[in-house]
Short mmCIF file of C-alpha atoms and ligand atoms in Angstrom, two decimals:
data_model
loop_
_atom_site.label_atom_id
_atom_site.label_comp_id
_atom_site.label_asym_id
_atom_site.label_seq_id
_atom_site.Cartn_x
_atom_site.Cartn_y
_atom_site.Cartn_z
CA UNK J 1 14.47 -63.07 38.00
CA UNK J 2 12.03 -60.59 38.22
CA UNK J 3 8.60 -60.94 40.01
CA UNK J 4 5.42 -58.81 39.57
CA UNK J 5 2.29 -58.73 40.87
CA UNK J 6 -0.14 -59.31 38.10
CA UNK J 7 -4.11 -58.15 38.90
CA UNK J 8 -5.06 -60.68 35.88
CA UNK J 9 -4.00 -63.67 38.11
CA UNK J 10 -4.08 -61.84 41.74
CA UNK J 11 -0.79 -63.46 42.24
CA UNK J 12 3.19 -63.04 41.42
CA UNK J 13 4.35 -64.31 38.99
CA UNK J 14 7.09 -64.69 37.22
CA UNK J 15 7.81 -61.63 34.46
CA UNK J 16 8.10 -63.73 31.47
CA UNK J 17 8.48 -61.18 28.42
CA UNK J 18 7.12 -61.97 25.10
CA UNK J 19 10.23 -61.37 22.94
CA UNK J 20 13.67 -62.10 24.85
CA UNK J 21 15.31 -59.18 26.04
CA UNK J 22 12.31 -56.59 24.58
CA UNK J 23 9.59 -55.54 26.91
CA UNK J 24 6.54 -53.19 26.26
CA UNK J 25 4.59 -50.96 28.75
CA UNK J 26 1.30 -49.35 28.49
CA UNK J 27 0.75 -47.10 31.02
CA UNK J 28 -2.27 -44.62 31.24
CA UNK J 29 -1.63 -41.00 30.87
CA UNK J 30 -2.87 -37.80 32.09
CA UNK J 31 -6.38 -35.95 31.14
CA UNK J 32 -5.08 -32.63 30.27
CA UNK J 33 -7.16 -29.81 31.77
CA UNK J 34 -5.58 -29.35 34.88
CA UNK J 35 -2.48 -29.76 37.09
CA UNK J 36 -2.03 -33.69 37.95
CA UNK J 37 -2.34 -34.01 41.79
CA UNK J 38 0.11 -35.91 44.04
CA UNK J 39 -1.88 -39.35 43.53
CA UNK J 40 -1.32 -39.07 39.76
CA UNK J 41 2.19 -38.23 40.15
CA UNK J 42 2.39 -41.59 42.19
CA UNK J 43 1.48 -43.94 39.57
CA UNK J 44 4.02 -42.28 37.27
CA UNK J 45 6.85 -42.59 39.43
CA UNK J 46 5.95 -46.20 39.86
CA UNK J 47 5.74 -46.68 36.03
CA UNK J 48 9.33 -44.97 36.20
CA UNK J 49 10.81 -47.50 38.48
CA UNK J 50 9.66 -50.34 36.69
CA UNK J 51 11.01 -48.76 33.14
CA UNK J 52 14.31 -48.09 35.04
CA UNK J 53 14.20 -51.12 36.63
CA UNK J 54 13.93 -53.27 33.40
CA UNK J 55 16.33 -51.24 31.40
CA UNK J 56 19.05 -51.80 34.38
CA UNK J 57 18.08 -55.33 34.22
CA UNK J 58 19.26 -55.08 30.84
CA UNK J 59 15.73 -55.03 28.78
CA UNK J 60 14.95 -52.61 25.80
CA UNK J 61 12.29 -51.30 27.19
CA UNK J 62 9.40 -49.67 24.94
CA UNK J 63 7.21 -47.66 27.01
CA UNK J 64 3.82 -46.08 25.88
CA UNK J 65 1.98 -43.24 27.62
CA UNK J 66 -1.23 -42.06 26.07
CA UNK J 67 -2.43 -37.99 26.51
CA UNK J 68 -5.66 -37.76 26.86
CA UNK J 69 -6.56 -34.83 24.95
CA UNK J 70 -9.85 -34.54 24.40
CA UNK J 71 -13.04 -36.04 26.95
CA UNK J 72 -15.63 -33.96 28.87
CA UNK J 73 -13.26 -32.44 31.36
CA UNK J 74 -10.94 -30.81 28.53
CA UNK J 75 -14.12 -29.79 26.79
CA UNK J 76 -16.23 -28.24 29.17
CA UNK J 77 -12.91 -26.55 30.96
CA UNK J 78 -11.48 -25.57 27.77
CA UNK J 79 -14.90 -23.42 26.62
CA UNK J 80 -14.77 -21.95 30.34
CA UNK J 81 -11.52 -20.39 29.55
CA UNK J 82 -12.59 -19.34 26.35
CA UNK J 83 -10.10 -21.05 24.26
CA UNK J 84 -9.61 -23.60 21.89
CA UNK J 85 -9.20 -27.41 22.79
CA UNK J 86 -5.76 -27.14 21.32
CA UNK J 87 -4.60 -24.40 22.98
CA UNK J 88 -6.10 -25.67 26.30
CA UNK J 89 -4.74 -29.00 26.34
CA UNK J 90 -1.08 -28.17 24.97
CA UNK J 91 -1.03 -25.87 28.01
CA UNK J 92 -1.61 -28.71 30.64
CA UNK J 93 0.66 -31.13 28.32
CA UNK J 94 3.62 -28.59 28.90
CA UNK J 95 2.57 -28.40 32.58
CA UNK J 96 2.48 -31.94 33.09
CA UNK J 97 5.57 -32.70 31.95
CA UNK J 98 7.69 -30.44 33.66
CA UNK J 99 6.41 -31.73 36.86
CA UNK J 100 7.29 -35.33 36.03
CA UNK J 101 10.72 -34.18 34.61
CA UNK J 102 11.40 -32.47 38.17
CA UNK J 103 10.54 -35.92 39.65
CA UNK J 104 13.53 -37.66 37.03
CA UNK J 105 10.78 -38.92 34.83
CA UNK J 106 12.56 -37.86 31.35
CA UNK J 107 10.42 -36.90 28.26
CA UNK J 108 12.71 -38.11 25.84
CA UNK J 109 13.15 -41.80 27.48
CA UNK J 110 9.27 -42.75 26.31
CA UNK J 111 9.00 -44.71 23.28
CA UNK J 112 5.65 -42.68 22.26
CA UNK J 113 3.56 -40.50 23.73
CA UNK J 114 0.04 -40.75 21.39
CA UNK J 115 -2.02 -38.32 22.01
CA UNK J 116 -6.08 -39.24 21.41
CA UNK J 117 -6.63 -36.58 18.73
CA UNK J 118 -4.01 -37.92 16.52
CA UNK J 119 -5.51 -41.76 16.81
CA UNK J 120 -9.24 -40.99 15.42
CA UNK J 121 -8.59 -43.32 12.53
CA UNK J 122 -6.80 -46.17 14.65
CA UNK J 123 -9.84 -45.61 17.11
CA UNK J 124 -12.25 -45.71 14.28
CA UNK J 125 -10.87 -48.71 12.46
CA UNK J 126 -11.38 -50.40 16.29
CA UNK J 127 -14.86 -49.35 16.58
CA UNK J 128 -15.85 -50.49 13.00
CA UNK J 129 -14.12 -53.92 13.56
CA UNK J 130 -16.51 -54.26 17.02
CA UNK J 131 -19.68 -53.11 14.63
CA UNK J 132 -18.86 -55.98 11.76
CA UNK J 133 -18.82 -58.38 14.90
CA UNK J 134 -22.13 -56.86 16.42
CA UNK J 135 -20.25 -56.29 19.90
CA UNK J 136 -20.98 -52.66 19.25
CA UNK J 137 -23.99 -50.74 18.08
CA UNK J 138 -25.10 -47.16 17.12
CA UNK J 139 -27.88 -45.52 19.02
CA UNK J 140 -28.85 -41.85 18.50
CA UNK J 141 -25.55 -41.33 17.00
CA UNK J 142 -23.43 -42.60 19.49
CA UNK J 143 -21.65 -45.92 19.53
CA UNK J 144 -21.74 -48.16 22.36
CA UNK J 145 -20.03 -51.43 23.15
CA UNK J 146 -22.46 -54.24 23.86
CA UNK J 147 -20.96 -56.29 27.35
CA UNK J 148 -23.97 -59.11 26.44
CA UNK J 149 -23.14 -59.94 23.04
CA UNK J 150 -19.42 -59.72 24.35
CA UNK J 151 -20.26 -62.33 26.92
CA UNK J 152 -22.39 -64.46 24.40
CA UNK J 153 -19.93 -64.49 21.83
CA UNK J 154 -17.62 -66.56 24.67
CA UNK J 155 -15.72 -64.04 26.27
CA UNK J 156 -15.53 -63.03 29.90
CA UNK J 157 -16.47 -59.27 31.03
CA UNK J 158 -14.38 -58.40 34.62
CA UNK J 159 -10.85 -60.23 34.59
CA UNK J 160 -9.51 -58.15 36.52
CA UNK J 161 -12.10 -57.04 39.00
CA UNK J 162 -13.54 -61.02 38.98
CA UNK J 163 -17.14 -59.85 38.63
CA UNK J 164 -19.91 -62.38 39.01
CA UNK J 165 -22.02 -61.15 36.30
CA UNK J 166 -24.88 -63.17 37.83
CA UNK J 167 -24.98 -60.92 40.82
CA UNK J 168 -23.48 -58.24 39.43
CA UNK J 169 -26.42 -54.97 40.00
CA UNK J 170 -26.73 -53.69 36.39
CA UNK J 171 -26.04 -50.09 36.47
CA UNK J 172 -24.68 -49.66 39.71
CA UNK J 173 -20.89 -49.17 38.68
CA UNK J 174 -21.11 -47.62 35.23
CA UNK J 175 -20.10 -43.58 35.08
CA UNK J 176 -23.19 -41.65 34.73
CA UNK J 177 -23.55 -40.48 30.91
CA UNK J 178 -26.33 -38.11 29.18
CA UNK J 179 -26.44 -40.59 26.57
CA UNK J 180 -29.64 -43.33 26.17
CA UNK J 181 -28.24 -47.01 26.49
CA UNK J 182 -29.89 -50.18 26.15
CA UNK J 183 -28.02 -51.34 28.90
CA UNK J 184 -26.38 -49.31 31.60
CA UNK J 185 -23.33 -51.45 31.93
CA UNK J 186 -22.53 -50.67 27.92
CA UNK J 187 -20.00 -47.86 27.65
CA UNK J 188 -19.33 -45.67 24.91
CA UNK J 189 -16.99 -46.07 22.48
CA UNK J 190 -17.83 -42.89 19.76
CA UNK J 191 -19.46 -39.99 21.38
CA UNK J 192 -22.12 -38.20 19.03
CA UNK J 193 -21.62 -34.37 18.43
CA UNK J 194 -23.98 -32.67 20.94
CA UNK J 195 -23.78 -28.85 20.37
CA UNK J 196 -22.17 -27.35 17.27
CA UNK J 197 -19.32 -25.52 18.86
CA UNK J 198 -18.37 -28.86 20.05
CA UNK J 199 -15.19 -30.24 18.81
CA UNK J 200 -15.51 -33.05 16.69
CA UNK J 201 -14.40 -35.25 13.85
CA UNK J 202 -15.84 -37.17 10.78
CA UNK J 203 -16.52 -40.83 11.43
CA UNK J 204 -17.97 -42.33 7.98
CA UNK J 205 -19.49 -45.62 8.38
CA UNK J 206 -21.54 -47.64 4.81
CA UNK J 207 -21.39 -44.09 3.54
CA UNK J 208 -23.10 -42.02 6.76
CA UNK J 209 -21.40 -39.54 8.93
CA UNK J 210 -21.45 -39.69 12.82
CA UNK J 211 -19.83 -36.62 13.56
CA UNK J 212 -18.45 -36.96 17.62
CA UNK J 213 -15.45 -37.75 19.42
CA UNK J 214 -14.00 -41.10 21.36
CA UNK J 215 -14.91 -42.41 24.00
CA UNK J 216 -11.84 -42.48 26.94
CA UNK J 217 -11.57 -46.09 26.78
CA UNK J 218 -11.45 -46.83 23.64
CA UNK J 219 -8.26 -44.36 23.14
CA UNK J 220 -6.10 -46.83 25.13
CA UNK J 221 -7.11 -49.71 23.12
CA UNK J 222 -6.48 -48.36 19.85
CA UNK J 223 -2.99 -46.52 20.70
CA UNK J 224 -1.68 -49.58 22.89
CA UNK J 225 -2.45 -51.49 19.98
CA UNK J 226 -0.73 -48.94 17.00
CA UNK J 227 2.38 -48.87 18.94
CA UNK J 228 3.10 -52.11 21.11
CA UNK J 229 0.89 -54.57 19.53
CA UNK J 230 -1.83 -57.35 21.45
CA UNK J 231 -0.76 -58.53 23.13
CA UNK J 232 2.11 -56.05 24.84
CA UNK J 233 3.82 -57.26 27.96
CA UNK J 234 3.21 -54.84 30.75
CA UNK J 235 -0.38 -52.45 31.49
CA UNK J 236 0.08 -50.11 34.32
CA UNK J 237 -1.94 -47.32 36.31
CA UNK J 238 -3.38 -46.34 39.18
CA UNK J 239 -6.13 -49.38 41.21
CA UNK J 240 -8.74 -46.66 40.63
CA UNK J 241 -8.22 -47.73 36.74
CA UNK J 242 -9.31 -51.15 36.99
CA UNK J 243 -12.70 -50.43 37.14
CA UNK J 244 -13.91 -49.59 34.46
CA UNK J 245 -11.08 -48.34 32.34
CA UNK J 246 -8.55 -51.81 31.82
CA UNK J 247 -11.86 -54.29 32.10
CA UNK J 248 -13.42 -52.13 29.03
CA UNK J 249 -10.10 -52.17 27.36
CA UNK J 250 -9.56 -55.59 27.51
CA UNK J 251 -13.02 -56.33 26.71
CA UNK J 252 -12.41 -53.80 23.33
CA UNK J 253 -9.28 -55.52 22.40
CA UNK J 254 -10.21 -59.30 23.19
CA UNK J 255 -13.90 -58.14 21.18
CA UNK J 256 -12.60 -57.29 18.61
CA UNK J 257 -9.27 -58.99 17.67
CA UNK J 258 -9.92 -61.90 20.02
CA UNK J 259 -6.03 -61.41 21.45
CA UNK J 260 -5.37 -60.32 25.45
CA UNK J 261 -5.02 -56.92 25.33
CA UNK J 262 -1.58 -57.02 27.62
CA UNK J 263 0.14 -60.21 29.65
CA UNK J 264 0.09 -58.38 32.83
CA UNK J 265 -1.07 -55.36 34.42
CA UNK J 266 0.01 -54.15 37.00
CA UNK J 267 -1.48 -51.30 39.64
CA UNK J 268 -0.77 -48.92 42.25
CA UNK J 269 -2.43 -48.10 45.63
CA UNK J 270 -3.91 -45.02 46.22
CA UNK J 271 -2.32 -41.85 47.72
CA UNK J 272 -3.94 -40.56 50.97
CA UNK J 273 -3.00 -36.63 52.31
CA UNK J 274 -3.38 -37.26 56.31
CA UNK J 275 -4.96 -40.58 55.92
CA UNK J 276 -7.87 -39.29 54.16
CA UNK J 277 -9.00 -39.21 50.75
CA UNK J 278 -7.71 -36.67 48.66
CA UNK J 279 -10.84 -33.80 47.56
CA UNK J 280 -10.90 -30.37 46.59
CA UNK J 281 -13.59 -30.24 49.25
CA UNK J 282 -11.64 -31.32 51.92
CA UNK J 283 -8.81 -28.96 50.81
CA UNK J 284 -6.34 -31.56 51.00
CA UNK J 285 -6.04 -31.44 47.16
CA UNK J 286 -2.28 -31.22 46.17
CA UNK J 287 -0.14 -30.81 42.84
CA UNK J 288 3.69 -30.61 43.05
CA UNK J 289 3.66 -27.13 43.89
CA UNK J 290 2.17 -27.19 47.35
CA UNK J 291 4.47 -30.23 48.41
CA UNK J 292 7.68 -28.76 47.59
CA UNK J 293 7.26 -25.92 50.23
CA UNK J 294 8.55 -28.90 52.38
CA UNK J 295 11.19 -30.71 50.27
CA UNK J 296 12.31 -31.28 46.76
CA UNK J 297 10.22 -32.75 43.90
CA UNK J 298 12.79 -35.41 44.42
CA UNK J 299 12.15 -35.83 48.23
CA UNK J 300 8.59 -36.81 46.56
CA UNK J 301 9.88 -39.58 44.89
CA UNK J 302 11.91 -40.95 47.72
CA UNK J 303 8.78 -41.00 49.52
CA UNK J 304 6.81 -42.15 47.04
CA UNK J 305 9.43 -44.95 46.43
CA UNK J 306 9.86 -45.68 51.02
CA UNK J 307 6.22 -47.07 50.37
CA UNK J 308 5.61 -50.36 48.00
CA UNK J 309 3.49 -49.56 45.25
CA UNK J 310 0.80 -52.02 45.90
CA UNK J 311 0.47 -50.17 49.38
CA UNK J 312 -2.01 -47.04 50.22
CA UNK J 313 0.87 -44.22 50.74
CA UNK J 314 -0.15 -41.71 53.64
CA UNK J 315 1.36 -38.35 52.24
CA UNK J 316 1.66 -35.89 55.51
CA UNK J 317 3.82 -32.88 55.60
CA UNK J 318 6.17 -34.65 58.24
CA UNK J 319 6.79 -37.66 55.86
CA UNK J 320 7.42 -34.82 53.42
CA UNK J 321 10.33 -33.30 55.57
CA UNK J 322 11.63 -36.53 56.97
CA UNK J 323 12.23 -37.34 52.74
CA UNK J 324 13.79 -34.54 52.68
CA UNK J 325 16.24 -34.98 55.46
CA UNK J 326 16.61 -38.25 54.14
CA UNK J 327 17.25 -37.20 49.93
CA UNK J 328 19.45 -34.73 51.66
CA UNK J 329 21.49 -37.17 53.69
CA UNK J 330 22.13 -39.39 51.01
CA UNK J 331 23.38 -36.39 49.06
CA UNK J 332 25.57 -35.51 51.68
CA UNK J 333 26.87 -38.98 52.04
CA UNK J 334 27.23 -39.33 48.15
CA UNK J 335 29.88 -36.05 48.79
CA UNK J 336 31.77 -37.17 51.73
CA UNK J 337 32.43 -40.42 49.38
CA UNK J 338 33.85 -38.21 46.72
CA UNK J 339 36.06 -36.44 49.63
CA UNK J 340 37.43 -39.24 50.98
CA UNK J 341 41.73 -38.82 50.53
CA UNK J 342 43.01 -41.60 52.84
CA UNK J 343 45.43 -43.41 50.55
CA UNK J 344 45.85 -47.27 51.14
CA UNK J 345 44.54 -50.33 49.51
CA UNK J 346 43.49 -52.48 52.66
CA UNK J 347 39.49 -53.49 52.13
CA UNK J 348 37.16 -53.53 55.27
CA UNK J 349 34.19 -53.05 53.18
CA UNK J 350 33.74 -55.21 50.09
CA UNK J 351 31.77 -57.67 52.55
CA UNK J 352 29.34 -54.47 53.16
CA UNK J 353 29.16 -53.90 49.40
CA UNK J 354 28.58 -57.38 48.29
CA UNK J 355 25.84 -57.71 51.28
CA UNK J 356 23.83 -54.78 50.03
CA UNK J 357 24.28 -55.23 46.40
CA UNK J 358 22.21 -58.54 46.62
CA UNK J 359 19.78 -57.42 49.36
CA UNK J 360 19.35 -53.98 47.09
CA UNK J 361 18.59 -56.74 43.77
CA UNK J 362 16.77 -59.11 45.71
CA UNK J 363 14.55 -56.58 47.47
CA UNK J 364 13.93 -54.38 43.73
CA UNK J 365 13.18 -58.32 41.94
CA UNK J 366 10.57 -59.21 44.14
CA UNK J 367 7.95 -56.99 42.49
CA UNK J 368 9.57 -54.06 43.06
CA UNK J 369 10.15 -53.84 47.04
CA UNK J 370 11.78 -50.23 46.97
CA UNK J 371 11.04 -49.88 50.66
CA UNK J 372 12.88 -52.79 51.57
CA UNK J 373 15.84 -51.75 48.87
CA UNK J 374 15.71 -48.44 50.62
CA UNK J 375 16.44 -50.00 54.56
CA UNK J 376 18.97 -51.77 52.79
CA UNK J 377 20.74 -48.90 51.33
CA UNK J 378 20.62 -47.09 54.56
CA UNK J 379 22.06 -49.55 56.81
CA UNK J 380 24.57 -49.60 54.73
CA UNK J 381 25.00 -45.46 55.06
CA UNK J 382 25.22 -45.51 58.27
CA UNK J 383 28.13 -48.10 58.58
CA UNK J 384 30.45 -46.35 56.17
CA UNK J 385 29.53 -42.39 57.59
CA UNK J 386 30.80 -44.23 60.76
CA UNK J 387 33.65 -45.53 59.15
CA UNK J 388 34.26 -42.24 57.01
CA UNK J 389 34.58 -40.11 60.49
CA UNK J 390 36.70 -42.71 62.28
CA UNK J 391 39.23 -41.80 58.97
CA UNK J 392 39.18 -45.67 58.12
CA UNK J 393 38.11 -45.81 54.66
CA UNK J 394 39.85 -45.37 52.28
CA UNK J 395 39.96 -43.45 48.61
CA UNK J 396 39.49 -46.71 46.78
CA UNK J 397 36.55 -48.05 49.03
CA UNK J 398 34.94 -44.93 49.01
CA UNK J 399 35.38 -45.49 45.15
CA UNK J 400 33.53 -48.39 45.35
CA UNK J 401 30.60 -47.50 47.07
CA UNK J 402 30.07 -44.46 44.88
CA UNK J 403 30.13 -46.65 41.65
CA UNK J 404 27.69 -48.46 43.27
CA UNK J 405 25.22 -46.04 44.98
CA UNK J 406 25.51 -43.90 41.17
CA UNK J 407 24.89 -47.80 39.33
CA UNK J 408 21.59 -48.38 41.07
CA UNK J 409 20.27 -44.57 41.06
CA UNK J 410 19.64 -45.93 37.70
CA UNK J 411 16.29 -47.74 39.05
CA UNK J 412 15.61 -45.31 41.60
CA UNK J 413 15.86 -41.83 39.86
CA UNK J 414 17.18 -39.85 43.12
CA UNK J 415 19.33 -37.61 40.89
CA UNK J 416 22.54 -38.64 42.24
CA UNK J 417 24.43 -38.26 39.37
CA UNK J 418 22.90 -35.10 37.57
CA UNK J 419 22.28 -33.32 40.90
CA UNK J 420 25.80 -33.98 42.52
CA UNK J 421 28.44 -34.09 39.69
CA UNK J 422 28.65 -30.00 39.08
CA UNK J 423 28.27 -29.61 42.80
CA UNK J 424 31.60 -31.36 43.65
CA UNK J 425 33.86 -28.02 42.63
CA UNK J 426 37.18 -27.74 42.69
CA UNK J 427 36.84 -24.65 45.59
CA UNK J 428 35.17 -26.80 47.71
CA UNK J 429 37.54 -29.66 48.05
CA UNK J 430 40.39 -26.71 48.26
CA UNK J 431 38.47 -24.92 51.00
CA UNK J 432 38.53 -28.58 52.96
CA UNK J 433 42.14 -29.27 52.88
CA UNK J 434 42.93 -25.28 53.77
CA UNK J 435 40.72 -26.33 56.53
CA UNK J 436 42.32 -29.89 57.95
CA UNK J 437 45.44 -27.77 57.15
CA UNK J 438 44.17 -25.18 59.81
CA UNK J 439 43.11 -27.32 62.10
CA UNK J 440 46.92 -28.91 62.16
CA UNK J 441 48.16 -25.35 62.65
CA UNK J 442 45.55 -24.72 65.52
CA UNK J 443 44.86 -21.58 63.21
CA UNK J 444 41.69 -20.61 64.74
CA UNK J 445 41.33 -17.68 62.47
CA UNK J 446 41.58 -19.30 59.42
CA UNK J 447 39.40 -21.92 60.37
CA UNK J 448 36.48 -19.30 61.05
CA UNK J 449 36.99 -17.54 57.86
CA UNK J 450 36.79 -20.60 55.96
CA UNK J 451 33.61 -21.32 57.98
CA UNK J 452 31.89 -18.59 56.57
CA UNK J 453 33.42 -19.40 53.43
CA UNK J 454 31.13 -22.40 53.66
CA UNK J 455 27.99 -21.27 54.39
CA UNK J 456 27.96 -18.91 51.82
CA UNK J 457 28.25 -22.11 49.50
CA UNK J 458 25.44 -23.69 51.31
CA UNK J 459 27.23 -25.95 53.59
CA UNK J 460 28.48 -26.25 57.16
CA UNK J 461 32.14 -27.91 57.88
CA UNK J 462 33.09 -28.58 61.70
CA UNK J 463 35.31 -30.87 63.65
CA UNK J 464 34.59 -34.48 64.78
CA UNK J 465 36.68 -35.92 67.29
CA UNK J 466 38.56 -37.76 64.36
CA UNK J 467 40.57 -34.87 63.26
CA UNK J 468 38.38 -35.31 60.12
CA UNK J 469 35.68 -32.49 59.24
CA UNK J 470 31.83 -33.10 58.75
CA UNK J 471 30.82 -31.58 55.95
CA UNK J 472 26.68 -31.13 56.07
CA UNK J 473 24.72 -29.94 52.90
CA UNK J 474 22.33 -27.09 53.97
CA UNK J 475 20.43 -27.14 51.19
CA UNK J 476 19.99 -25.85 47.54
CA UNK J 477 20.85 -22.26 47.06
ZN1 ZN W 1 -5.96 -46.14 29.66
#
């Protein structure tokens, strides 16, 4: 049974899905007009895990992410570089996507990936249904939602961020716009065309054109909707997306098809770089690029994944490194399985196995507890390395645990299976039996040769007091 903690209810619940074994996830993409920082990269690697999680669990999972292709940002950044919105966006689409490939977040596993300039007329047909209900209204070309006549036609405005509209200081939370509202807290849904090399589209309405573009919230609303249906099981993003992304796309969904918008939603903590705020001012801004000077893009999601997701993660360059040490162990560890020869069938360890199997689904069930899933897996490391270099476990228990550690990479994307597989070569395992061979012999020669030998294939082999080698992973050549 799987536990979540839903910001609707500020409790967990209970992850009841709406069909039986079906779920849906909404989870809010990228603005493409420039690299997505460290923070971003966060919430999609939590999105990830819960996907993988779900699909382990044996769900068919249908997961939406929206690309937010056209706003201010890509406007104004796509006429600085003196190219079309198109062209401008595609090129921070491509961008975006390798990086979340490199942190096992695969393309091809989403269900859809709508992008905002291929939804005007599912955005449209949202924004007309608001206007026949009067929860939206036209002013100076624009279209903005109305948050009274929402509240006055019996719905509640701030379910997730529990707003006391009584006290709440009009104006004081709503993103500054150039447009002219009746009331600061209303939000645009259709931007009017301001300048004419603007990019825009036709929006007819009783036989007049507003020429303009969408408004960011209303994108989610209208491609959630096309794709997963009101309401879908499962909203994610970032806590900075509560307010007021989610509360003005429930409050465009409930307004206008009176239906929840999603049954639970469901939102990371914040990245920090040296417990500080990330800012380009503070020059602590980072994108995938400037991390991996100290470890893989997959050490980033081991870190990301050694902190719960409803917890502030500290990023430092140390936590970087130690990730890496610790990706790189479990890689290691994940080889000296595979190398394991010692015949026999006595089992020592299916006590060990069965003990961090349910601590690993316990720990993942209760909304997602990858750091305690983590200790779990590493206490149990550490007892079979030990048991590896005393030469006490054998082929078939090494067997096991492999199965196993491959079997729940599933949830936690560490690349054990695509990264190690080729890696395992056939001169490798010959090199280590020339070498126990050697060591037999007291050849010291051939024991140094095949040393170097080793190196040169990235790792290092030397003696433990066990008569069996260590074999240590230097690194990716
Ligand atoms: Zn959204």
């Amino acid at each position: 049974m799987l536990k979540v903690y839903n910001t609707l209810t500020r409790k967990k619940e209970e992850f009841k899905p709406r069909k039986d074994k079906e779920v849906g996830i909404y989870t809010c993409g990228p603005t493409v007009y420039n690299h997505a920082h460290i923070g971003n990269l966060r919430a999609y690697v939590f999105a990830d895990t819960l996907f993988r999680y779900l699909k382990f669990a044996g769900y068919k999972v249908k997961w939406v992410m929206n690309i937010t292709d056209v706003d201010d940002k890509t406007i104004r950044d796509s006429k600085k570089a003196g190219v079309s919105l198109k062209e401008f966006t595609e090129k921070y689409e491509k961008l975006f996507f390798e990086d979340i490939e490199k942190l096992n977040i695969n393309k091809k596993e989403f269900f859809k990936i709508p992008k905002a300039t291929k939804y005007m007329k599912e955005m449209q047909e949202l924004v007309k249904v608001l206007l026949d209900k009067e929860i939206a209204y036209i002013k100076d070309g624009s279209i903005y939602f109305n948050i009274q006549k929402y509240i006055d036609s019996g719905h509640k405005y701030g379910k997730l961020l529990k707003i006391d509209m009584a006290n709440f200081k009009r104006g004081e939370r709503v993103e500054a716009d150039e447009y002219e509202k009746e009331n600061v807290q209303d939000f645009v849904l259709w931007k009017a065309k301001k300048e004419s090399n603007e990019p825009s589209w036709d929006f007819k309405i009783e036989g007049k054109n507003y020429p303009g573009r969408p408004g960011w919230h209303i994108e989610c609303s209208a491609m959630s909707r096309k794709n997963l249906g009101n309401p879908f099981d499962i909203h994610t993003g970032g806590v900075d997306l509560i307010f007021p992304h989610h509360e003005d796309e429930i409050a465009q969904t409930e307004g206008a098809y009176d239906v929840p918008i999603a049954n639970y939603f469901m939102h990371n903590e914040h990245l920090l770089v040296e417990n500080q705020k990330m800012s380009k001012s503070l020059g602590n801004f980072y994108v995938l690029e400037d991390i991996t000077k100290f470890g893989k893009p997959l050490a980033f999601r081991l870190l990301a994944l050694q902190t719960h997701y409803r917890e502030k993660l500290n990023f430092t360059k140390d936590s970087m490194l130690q990730a890496e040490v610790a990706l790189t162990r479990v890689y290691e560890f994940i080889r000296k399985l595979l190398w394991v020869e010692k015949t026999g069938q006595k089992d020592r360890v299916s006590f060990l196995l069965k003990k961090v199997e349910k601590e690993f689904s316990v720990a993942i069930a209760d909304d997602l507890s990858t750091p305690r899933a983590l200790a779990s897996l590493w206490e149990s490391i550490a007892k079979i390395n030990k048991l590896i270099d005393e030469g006490l476990l054998n082929k078939k228990e090494a067997n096991l645990f492999y199965d196993f550690f491959l079997k729940i990479d599933r949830v936690l994307g560490l690349g054990l299976d695509e990264v190690l597989q080729p890696k395992i070569d056939p001169t490798i395992v010959g090199l280590i039996n020339k070498y126990k061979k050697a060591t037999v012999n007291k050849d010291y020669e051939t024991k140094d040769k095949i040393r170097t030998e080793f190196n040169k294939l990235g790792y290092k082999i030397e003696d433990t007091k066990y008569g069996i080698p260590r074999i240590t992973f230097l690194g990716e050549k």
